[in-house]
Short mmCIF file of C-alpha atoms in Angstrom, two decimals:
data_model
loop_
_atom_site.label_atom_id
_atom_site.label_comp_id
_atom_site.label_asym_id
_atom_site.label_seq_id
_atom_site.Cartn_x
_atom_site.Cartn_y
_atom_site.Cartn_z
CA MET A 15 9.88 29.66 22.94
CA ASP A 16 9.26 27.97 19.56
CA GLU A 17 6.35 29.26 17.64
CA LYS A 18 3.78 26.46 17.37
CA ARG A 19 3.57 24.85 14.03
CA ASN A 20 0.72 22.93 12.33
CA ILE A 21 2.18 19.81 10.73
CA ALA A 22 -0.03 17.40 8.99
CA LEU A 23 0.62 13.66 9.10
CA PHE A 24 0.08 13.32 5.26
CA ALA A 25 -0.10 15.69 2.48
CA PRO A 26 -0.03 15.02 -1.34
CA ALA A 27 3.01 16.24 -3.41
CA THR A 28 0.82 18.17 -5.86
CA ASP A 29 1.23 21.47 -7.53
CA VAL A 30 0.46 23.44 -10.66
CA GLN A 31 1.76 20.60 -12.89
CA GLU A 32 -1.12 18.34 -11.94
CA TRP A 33 -3.53 21.25 -12.45
CA GLU A 34 -2.19 21.77 -15.92
CA ALA A 35 -2.33 18.01 -16.73
CA LEU A 36 -6.08 18.13 -16.26
CA ARG A 37 -6.55 20.64 -19.16
CA GLU A 38 -6.23 18.06 -21.91
CA PRO A 39 -8.96 15.60 -20.88
CA LEU A 40 -11.23 18.40 -19.53
CA LEU A 41 -10.96 20.25 -22.95
CA ASN A 42 -11.09 17.20 -25.24
CA GLY A 43 -14.09 15.92 -23.43
CA HIS A 44 -12.75 12.39 -22.76
CA LEU A 45 -12.98 11.99 -18.91
CA ILE A 46 -13.54 8.22 -18.62
CA SER A 47 -10.69 5.74 -18.84
CA GLY A 48 -8.81 6.38 -22.05
CA ALA A 49 -5.47 7.54 -23.45
CA ARG A 50 -4.10 9.06 -20.30
CA VAL A 51 -4.80 5.98 -18.26
CA GLU A 52 -3.10 3.84 -20.99
CA ALA A 53 -0.11 6.15 -20.88
CA PHE A 54 0.02 5.95 -17.19
CA GLU A 55 -0.15 2.14 -17.33
CA ARG A 56 2.65 1.92 -19.87
CA GLU A 57 4.97 4.21 -17.76
CA PHE A 58 4.11 2.36 -14.60
CA ALA A 59 5.00 -1.00 -16.06
CA ARG A 60 8.25 0.45 -17.50
CA LYS A 61 9.16 1.89 -14.12
CA HIS A 62 8.57 -1.33 -12.36
CA ARG A 63 10.12 -3.62 -14.98
CA VAL A 64 6.97 -5.63 -15.48
CA ARG A 65 5.12 -6.67 -18.61
CA TYR A 66 1.74 -5.37 -17.53
CA ALA A 67 0.30 -2.60 -15.34
CA ILE A 68 -3.55 -2.44 -15.16
CA ALA A 69 -5.02 0.72 -13.61
CA THR A 70 -8.05 0.39 -11.12
CA ASN A 71 -10.11 2.71 -9.07
CA ASN A 72 -8.32 1.97 -5.73
CA GLY A 73 -5.87 -0.39 -3.97
CA THR A 74 -8.61 -2.62 -2.47
CA SER A 75 -10.10 -3.17 -5.95
CA SER A 76 -6.53 -4.15 -7.17
CA LEU A 77 -6.29 -6.82 -4.49
CA HIS A 78 -9.75 -8.05 -5.04
CA LEU A 79 -9.14 -8.36 -8.84
CA ILE A 80 -6.03 -10.46 -8.37
CA LEU A 81 -7.83 -12.95 -6.10
CA VAL A 82 -10.72 -13.25 -8.54
CA ALA A 83 -8.29 -13.71 -11.40
CA LEU A 84 -6.62 -16.50 -9.51
CA GLY A 85 -10.00 -18.28 -8.98
CA ILE A 86 -9.99 -17.81 -5.16
CA GLN A 87 -13.33 -19.08 -3.92
CA GLU A 88 -15.28 -20.56 -1.08
CA GLY A 89 -13.30 -23.34 0.64
CA ASP A 90 -10.00 -21.84 -0.17
CA GLU A 91 -7.74 -20.27 2.54
CA VAL A 92 -5.51 -17.04 1.94
CA ILE A 93 -2.82 -16.14 4.33
CA ILE A 94 -2.72 -12.51 5.32
CA SER A 95 -1.02 -10.29 7.93
CA ALA A 96 -2.71 -9.76 11.25
CA PHE A 97 -1.37 -6.14 11.17
CA SER A 98 -2.78 -4.43 8.17
CA TRP A 99 -5.57 -2.21 6.79
CA VAL A 100 -9.00 -3.78 6.89
CA SER A 101 -9.06 -4.32 3.12
CA ALA A 102 -6.59 -7.14 3.37
CA ILE A 103 -9.15 -9.36 5.13
CA ASN A 104 -12.23 -7.84 3.37
CA VAL A 105 -11.00 -8.80 -0.08
CA VAL A 106 -10.67 -12.37 0.95
CA LEU A 107 -14.18 -12.46 2.35
CA TYR A 108 -15.51 -10.85 -0.90
CA CYS A 109 -14.29 -14.00 -2.63
CA GLY A 110 -16.09 -16.27 -0.09
CA ALA A 111 -12.63 -17.71 0.98
CA THR A 112 -11.18 -17.99 4.54
CA PRO A 113 -8.59 -15.57 5.83
CA VAL A 114 -5.85 -17.08 7.88
CA LEU A 115 -4.09 -14.53 10.01
CA VAL A 116 -0.33 -14.61 10.66
CA ASP A 117 1.50 -12.51 13.24
CA ILE A 118 4.34 -10.09 12.38
CA ASN A 119 8.00 -9.48 12.95
CA PRO A 120 8.06 -6.50 15.30
CA ASP A 121 11.20 -5.20 13.69
CA THR A 122 9.84 -4.86 10.24
CA PHE A 123 6.09 -5.01 10.77
CA ASN A 124 5.99 -7.61 7.92
CA LEU A 125 4.92 -11.24 8.15
CA ASP A 126 6.84 -13.51 10.60
CA ILE A 127 8.17 -16.12 8.26
CA GLN A 128 8.08 -18.84 10.67
CA GLU A 129 4.40 -18.15 11.40
CA VAL A 130 3.58 -18.27 7.70
CA ALA A 131 5.16 -21.75 7.53
CA ASN A 132 3.18 -22.81 10.54
CA GLN A 133 -0.10 -21.78 8.78
CA ILE A 134 0.40 -23.18 5.33
CA GLY A 135 -2.04 -26.05 4.74
CA LYS A 136 -3.77 -28.14 2.11
CA ARG A 137 -6.39 -25.43 1.43
CA THR A 138 -3.93 -22.55 1.20
CA LYS A 139 -4.37 -21.11 -2.20
CA ALA A 140 -2.64 -17.66 -1.92
CA ILE A 141 -0.34 -15.72 0.40
CA ILE A 142 -0.97 -11.80 0.49
CA VAL A 143 2.37 -10.36 1.45
CA SER A 144 2.11 -6.90 2.73
CA HIS A 145 5.12 -4.51 2.34
CA SER A 146 4.43 -2.50 5.50
CA PHE A 147 4.80 1.28 5.27
CA GLY A 148 7.23 0.94 2.35
CA LEU A 149 9.64 -1.80 3.44
CA CYS A 150 9.58 -4.91 1.29
CA ALA A 151 8.94 -8.28 2.93
CA ASN A 152 11.44 -11.16 2.49
CA LEU A 153 9.63 -12.53 -0.51
CA GLN A 154 12.46 -14.96 -1.22
CA ALA A 155 12.07 -16.70 2.11
CA ILE A 156 8.25 -16.86 1.96
CA ALA A 157 8.26 -18.15 -1.58
CA ALA A 158 10.70 -20.86 -0.54
CA LEU A 159 8.15 -22.19 2.00
CA ALA A 160 5.76 -23.37 -0.73
CA PRO A 161 6.87 -22.48 -4.33
CA GLU A 162 3.51 -23.74 -5.67
CA ILE A 163 1.47 -21.11 -3.83
CA PRO A 164 0.91 -17.78 -5.45
CA ILE A 165 2.24 -14.84 -3.71
CA ILE A 166 0.25 -11.60 -4.03
CA GLU A 167 2.17 -8.47 -3.12
CA ASP A 168 0.22 -5.83 -1.18
CA ALA A 169 2.35 -3.06 -2.39
CA THR A 170 -0.32 -0.43 -1.63
CA CYS A 171 2.11 1.42 0.59
CA ALA A 172 5.24 0.53 -1.18
CA ILE A 173 5.67 2.19 -4.48
CA GLY A 174 9.39 2.65 -5.23
CA SER A 175 10.37 0.06 -2.52
CA GLN A 176 12.96 -2.49 -3.61
CA TYR A 177 14.10 -5.88 -2.50
CA GLY A 178 17.62 -6.12 -4.02
CA TYR A 179 17.22 -5.05 -7.60
CA ASN A 180 13.52 -5.82 -7.88
CA TYR A 181 10.75 -3.34 -7.21
CA ALA A 182 7.80 -4.22 -5.00
CA GLY A 183 5.05 -5.43 -7.15
CA SER A 184 7.32 -7.16 -9.65
CA ILE A 185 8.30 -10.31 -7.71
CA GLY A 186 5.08 -12.25 -6.93
CA VAL A 187 2.39 -13.55 -9.30
CA ALA A 188 0.88 -10.03 -9.13
CA GLY A 189 1.15 -6.78 -7.03
CA ALA A 190 -1.49 -4.28 -5.92
CA PHE A 191 -0.76 -0.53 -5.54
CA SER A 192 -2.73 2.45 -4.14
CA PHE A 193 -2.87 6.03 -5.23
CA HIS A 194 -4.93 7.20 -2.26
CA SER A 195 -4.08 10.82 -1.04
CA ARG A 196 -1.93 9.31 1.74
CA GLN A 197 0.27 7.58 -0.55
CA ILE A 198 3.67 8.80 -1.95
CA ILE A 199 2.06 9.46 -5.38
CA THR A 200 -1.61 10.08 -5.70
CA THR A 201 -4.48 10.34 -8.16
CA GLY A 202 -6.87 11.33 -5.35
CA ASP A 203 -7.75 7.63 -5.15
CA GLY A 204 -6.87 4.89 -7.53
CA GLY A 205 -4.92 1.62 -7.88
CA MET A 206 -2.81 -0.44 -10.18
CA VAL A 207 -2.19 -4.14 -10.62
CA THR A 208 1.25 -5.32 -11.83
CA THR A 209 2.00 -8.83 -13.29
CA ASN A 210 4.20 -10.64 -15.78
CA ASP A 211 1.49 -13.20 -16.43
CA GLU A 212 -0.46 -12.66 -19.65
CA GLN A 213 -3.52 -14.68 -18.61
CA ILE A 214 -3.81 -12.86 -15.26
CA ALA A 215 -3.43 -9.50 -17.01
CA GLU A 216 -6.01 -10.19 -19.69
CA LYS A 217 -8.54 -11.43 -17.09
CA ILE A 218 -7.98 -8.45 -14.86
CA MET A 219 -8.47 -6.06 -17.80
CA ALA A 220 -11.84 -7.68 -18.41
CA LEU A 221 -12.87 -7.85 -14.74
CA ARG A 222 -12.25 -4.26 -14.00
CA ASN A 223 -14.65 -3.27 -16.83
CA HIS A 224 -17.70 -5.29 -16.05
CA GLY A 225 -16.19 -8.42 -17.63
CA ALA A 226 -16.10 -6.77 -21.12
CA SER A 227 -13.83 -8.36 -23.70
CA LEU A 228 -13.27 -4.92 -25.39
CA SER A 229 -12.25 -1.73 -23.72
CA ALA A 230 -14.11 1.52 -24.40
CA ALA A 231 -11.19 2.92 -26.31
CA GLN A 232 -10.88 -0.31 -28.44
CA GLN A 233 -14.56 -0.05 -29.36
CA LYS A 234 -14.51 3.63 -30.12
CA LEU A 235 -11.22 3.84 -32.07
CA GLY A 236 -11.00 0.29 -33.58
CA PRO A 237 -11.51 -0.36 -37.30
CA LYS A 238 -14.84 -2.04 -36.57
CA PRO A 239 -16.96 0.37 -34.50
CA TYR A 240 -20.01 -1.87 -34.85
CA LEU A 241 -18.32 -4.64 -32.70
CA ALA A 242 -19.86 -4.83 -29.17
CA PRO A 243 -17.87 -6.52 -26.30
CA SER A 244 -18.84 -9.87 -25.23
CA PHE A 245 -19.29 -10.43 -21.41
CA ASN A 246 -17.86 -13.83 -20.55
CA LEU A 247 -17.01 -12.92 -16.86
CA LEU A 248 -18.89 -11.48 -13.97
CA GLY A 249 -16.98 -8.33 -13.59
CA PHE A 250 -16.87 -5.07 -11.68
CA ASP A 251 -16.87 -1.29 -12.24
CA TYR A 252 -13.16 -0.73 -11.11
CA LEU A 253 -11.97 1.69 -13.81
CA LEU A 254 -9.68 4.65 -13.30
CA SER A 255 -10.78 7.83 -15.05
CA ASP A 256 -8.62 9.83 -17.57
CA LEU A 257 -8.56 12.72 -15.21
CA GLN A 258 -6.86 10.50 -12.52
CA GLY A 259 -4.63 9.01 -15.25
CA ALA A 260 -3.43 12.51 -16.27
CA ILE A 261 -2.57 13.33 -12.53
CA GLY A 262 -0.90 9.85 -12.15
CA LEU A 263 1.54 10.43 -15.19
CA ILE A 264 2.77 13.64 -13.57
CA GLN A 265 3.01 12.12 -10.19
CA LEU A 266 5.00 9.11 -11.57
CA GLN A 267 7.48 11.56 -13.23
CA LYS A 268 8.09 13.03 -9.68
CA LEU A 269 8.55 9.56 -7.88
CA ASP A 270 12.30 9.41 -7.84
CA ASP A 271 12.64 12.83 -6.30
CA LEU A 272 9.83 12.18 -3.85
CA LEU A 273 11.61 9.06 -2.67
CA SER A 274 14.93 10.76 -2.32
CA PHE A 275 13.35 13.43 -0.09
CA ARG A 276 11.72 10.82 2.09
CA GLN A 277 14.83 8.76 2.38
CA TYR A 278 16.85 11.82 3.40
CA TRP A 279 14.56 12.92 6.05
CA ALA A 280 14.02 9.38 7.36
CA GLU A 281 17.79 9.08 7.91
CA TYR A 282 17.67 12.59 9.63
CA TYR A 283 14.93 11.40 12.09
CA TYR A 284 17.10 8.30 12.88
CA GLN A 285 20.29 10.30 13.56
CA GLN A 286 18.44 12.87 15.82
CA LEU A 287 16.27 10.46 17.67
CA LYS A 288 18.37 7.30 18.05
CA ASP A 289 19.57 8.20 21.55
CA LEU A 290 16.02 8.29 22.99
CA PRO A 291 15.88 5.02 24.86
CA TRP A 292 12.17 4.76 24.91
CA LEU A 293 11.68 5.18 21.16
CA LYS A 294 12.31 2.30 18.79
CA LEU A 295 12.92 3.60 15.32
CA PRO A 296 12.58 1.95 11.99
CA ARG A 297 15.41 0.79 9.78
CA ALA A 298 15.78 -0.98 6.43
CA PRO A 299 17.81 -4.09 6.46
CA GLU A 300 20.81 -4.34 4.19
CA GLY A 301 19.80 -4.98 0.69
CA TYR A 302 16.40 -3.30 0.96
CA THR A 303 15.26 0.12 -0.31
CA HIS A 304 12.66 1.63 1.88
CA SER A 305 10.24 4.11 0.35
CA TRP A 306 9.02 5.55 3.78
CA GLN A 307 5.40 5.83 3.03
CA LYS A 308 5.14 6.25 6.82
CA TYR A 309 7.74 6.72 9.56
CA VAL A 310 6.56 4.39 12.31
CA CYS A 311 8.24 4.16 15.66
CA CYS A 312 7.23 2.14 18.72
CA ILE A 313 7.05 3.35 22.31
CA ASN A 314 8.63 1.24 25.11
CA GLU A 315 6.25 2.22 27.73
CA GLU A 316 8.18 0.43 30.48
CA ILE A 317 10.79 3.14 30.27
CA SER A 318 9.03 5.99 28.41
CA PRO A 319 8.19 9.08 30.48
CA LEU A 320 4.64 8.92 29.02
CA SER A 321 2.41 6.35 27.61
CA ARG A 322 1.98 6.20 23.86
CA ASN A 323 -1.47 7.93 24.06
CA GLN A 324 -0.06 10.68 26.26
CA ILE A 325 2.68 11.28 23.74
CA MET A 326 0.21 11.56 20.96
CA GLU A 327 -1.80 14.02 23.02
CA PHE A 328 1.34 16.08 23.85
CA LEU A 329 2.27 16.27 20.24
CA GLN A 330 -1.24 17.22 19.05
CA VAL A 331 -1.06 20.17 21.49
CA GLN A 332 2.21 21.11 19.92
CA GLY A 333 0.59 21.12 16.41
CA ILE A 334 2.03 17.79 15.30
CA SER A 335 -0.40 15.16 13.80
CA THR A 336 0.19 11.59 14.68
CA ARG A 337 -1.60 8.26 14.61
CA PRO A 338 -1.21 4.60 15.39
CA ALA A 339 0.57 2.75 12.58
CA ASN A 340 -2.05 0.15 11.63
CA LEU A 341 -4.85 -2.11 12.69
CA ALA A 342 -4.49 -5.43 14.46
CA ILE A 343 -7.31 -6.78 12.40
CA HIS A 344 -8.26 -9.61 14.69
CA THR A 345 -9.33 -7.06 17.23
CA LEU A 346 -11.85 -5.36 14.94
CA THR A 347 -15.56 -6.05 16.14
CA TYR A 348 -16.83 -7.57 12.96
CA ASN A 349 -13.89 -10.00 12.73
CA GLN A 350 -14.22 -10.88 16.44
CA ILE A 351 -17.86 -11.64 16.04
CA ARG A 352 -17.48 -13.62 12.77
CA PHE A 353 -14.29 -15.62 13.66
CA GLY A 354 -14.20 -15.59 17.44
CA PHE A 355 -10.79 -13.97 17.48
CA GLU A 356 -9.33 -13.11 20.96
CA GLU A 357 -7.16 -10.11 21.76
CA ALA A 358 -4.15 -12.41 22.64
CA ASP A 359 -4.35 -14.53 19.44
CA TYR A 360 -1.71 -12.32 17.55
CA PRO A 361 0.22 -10.68 20.30
CA THR A 362 2.80 -8.86 18.13
CA ALA A 363 0.15 -7.30 15.93
CA ARG A 364 -1.85 -6.31 19.03
CA ASP A 365 1.15 -4.77 20.79
CA CYS A 366 2.31 -2.92 17.69
CA ALA A 367 -1.33 -1.49 17.22
CA LEU A 368 -1.15 -0.22 20.86
CA LYS A 369 2.42 1.02 20.97
CA SER A 370 3.18 2.30 17.48
CA LEU A 371 3.42 5.96 16.63
CA THR A 372 3.44 7.35 13.15
CA ILE A 373 5.10 10.86 12.96
CA PRO A 374 4.86 13.21 9.97
CA LEU A 375 7.12 12.52 6.95
CA HIS A 376 5.90 13.88 3.68
CA ASN A 377 6.99 15.94 0.76
CA ARG A 378 5.42 19.10 1.77
CA MET A 379 7.23 19.37 4.95
CA SER A 380 10.10 21.94 5.39
CA SER A 381 13.38 21.43 7.13
CA ALA A 382 12.03 23.61 9.97
CA ASP A 383 9.09 21.17 10.24
CA PHE A 384 11.43 18.12 10.65
CA GLU A 385 13.58 20.01 13.25
CA TYR A 386 10.40 21.02 15.13
CA VAL A 387 9.16 17.35 15.28
CA VAL A 388 12.59 16.20 16.59
CA LYS A 389 12.73 18.98 19.16
CA LYS A 390 9.31 18.18 20.56
CA LEU A 391 10.10 14.51 20.76
CA GLN A 392 13.31 15.28 22.60
CA GLN A 393 11.41 17.36 25.14
CA ILE A 394 9.34 14.36 26.29
#
């Protein structure tokens, strides 16, 4: 009998390097946003081949800042995925705009392109395109539907993902990233906005810092220390700290190795589990580089020996953490009350929420952990 293991669904890829990176800001006393954040931004922009990377306090703030910078307001409509984290709809509501939900492709968990086409209207001012679980959406096809409508990339779960040569977050008008502890690289929590648009970048730099025209570093280190920032915008307190920036720099240096590890073990899962007829496994289409932020399967309950929930309970007893992949956001109580959504309005999103299964895939897992997960799934 196998010895029971305890395998977490997520775990950050942190070690003594991050601990050592905290020494400089802790000892020099500069803990707020400063030199470490600026270095993190430069390296992030270089890695993603974009002109600007602007650090924020989380991925939700990043999305919110992009919408504000684009001038999204009451009366506007923003297309979003019906299968996403709640922040995707919340940031639209923060701006007073109307979210327009679109169902997904069950093979990719990304937006159904024909459904996007059906929902574009005169009031559509932006499309938030989520790259679900590390797989880029078909941005070229979505952009071709209405080239004049800005595409915002929700790359919060897609650092390192590629669509052809291009990285997630480098294709649309702007991209939003998250460094939550569940992400591939983490700063505890944190975010980044990427863009090639100078006006958007400058506006977001001000918006994240209360609308200030000068950063704290510019005011402290510039040649005219008596200059005070002007506040021409209603801004927010969305800054990343230098402690987080120091961690982010180390994490970013590890990114390629972290991705290679995940890609290797995602392929291992596929090869070992592909013969289970009741388990639909994820694959990256040709020309796409998947980062595997999550490994999300779907259960065919018509032929499965157990229901999805029973499988999750079985795996929990075996010491394997799992969870559903994401939310069908039209089924959430607040959204149903506010917008009158029905369960059947977005059937693919609903079905994926009910039938999806996320199994562990992270950089602290050992080969024995992966073998154990496979063996327990094969026992079902």
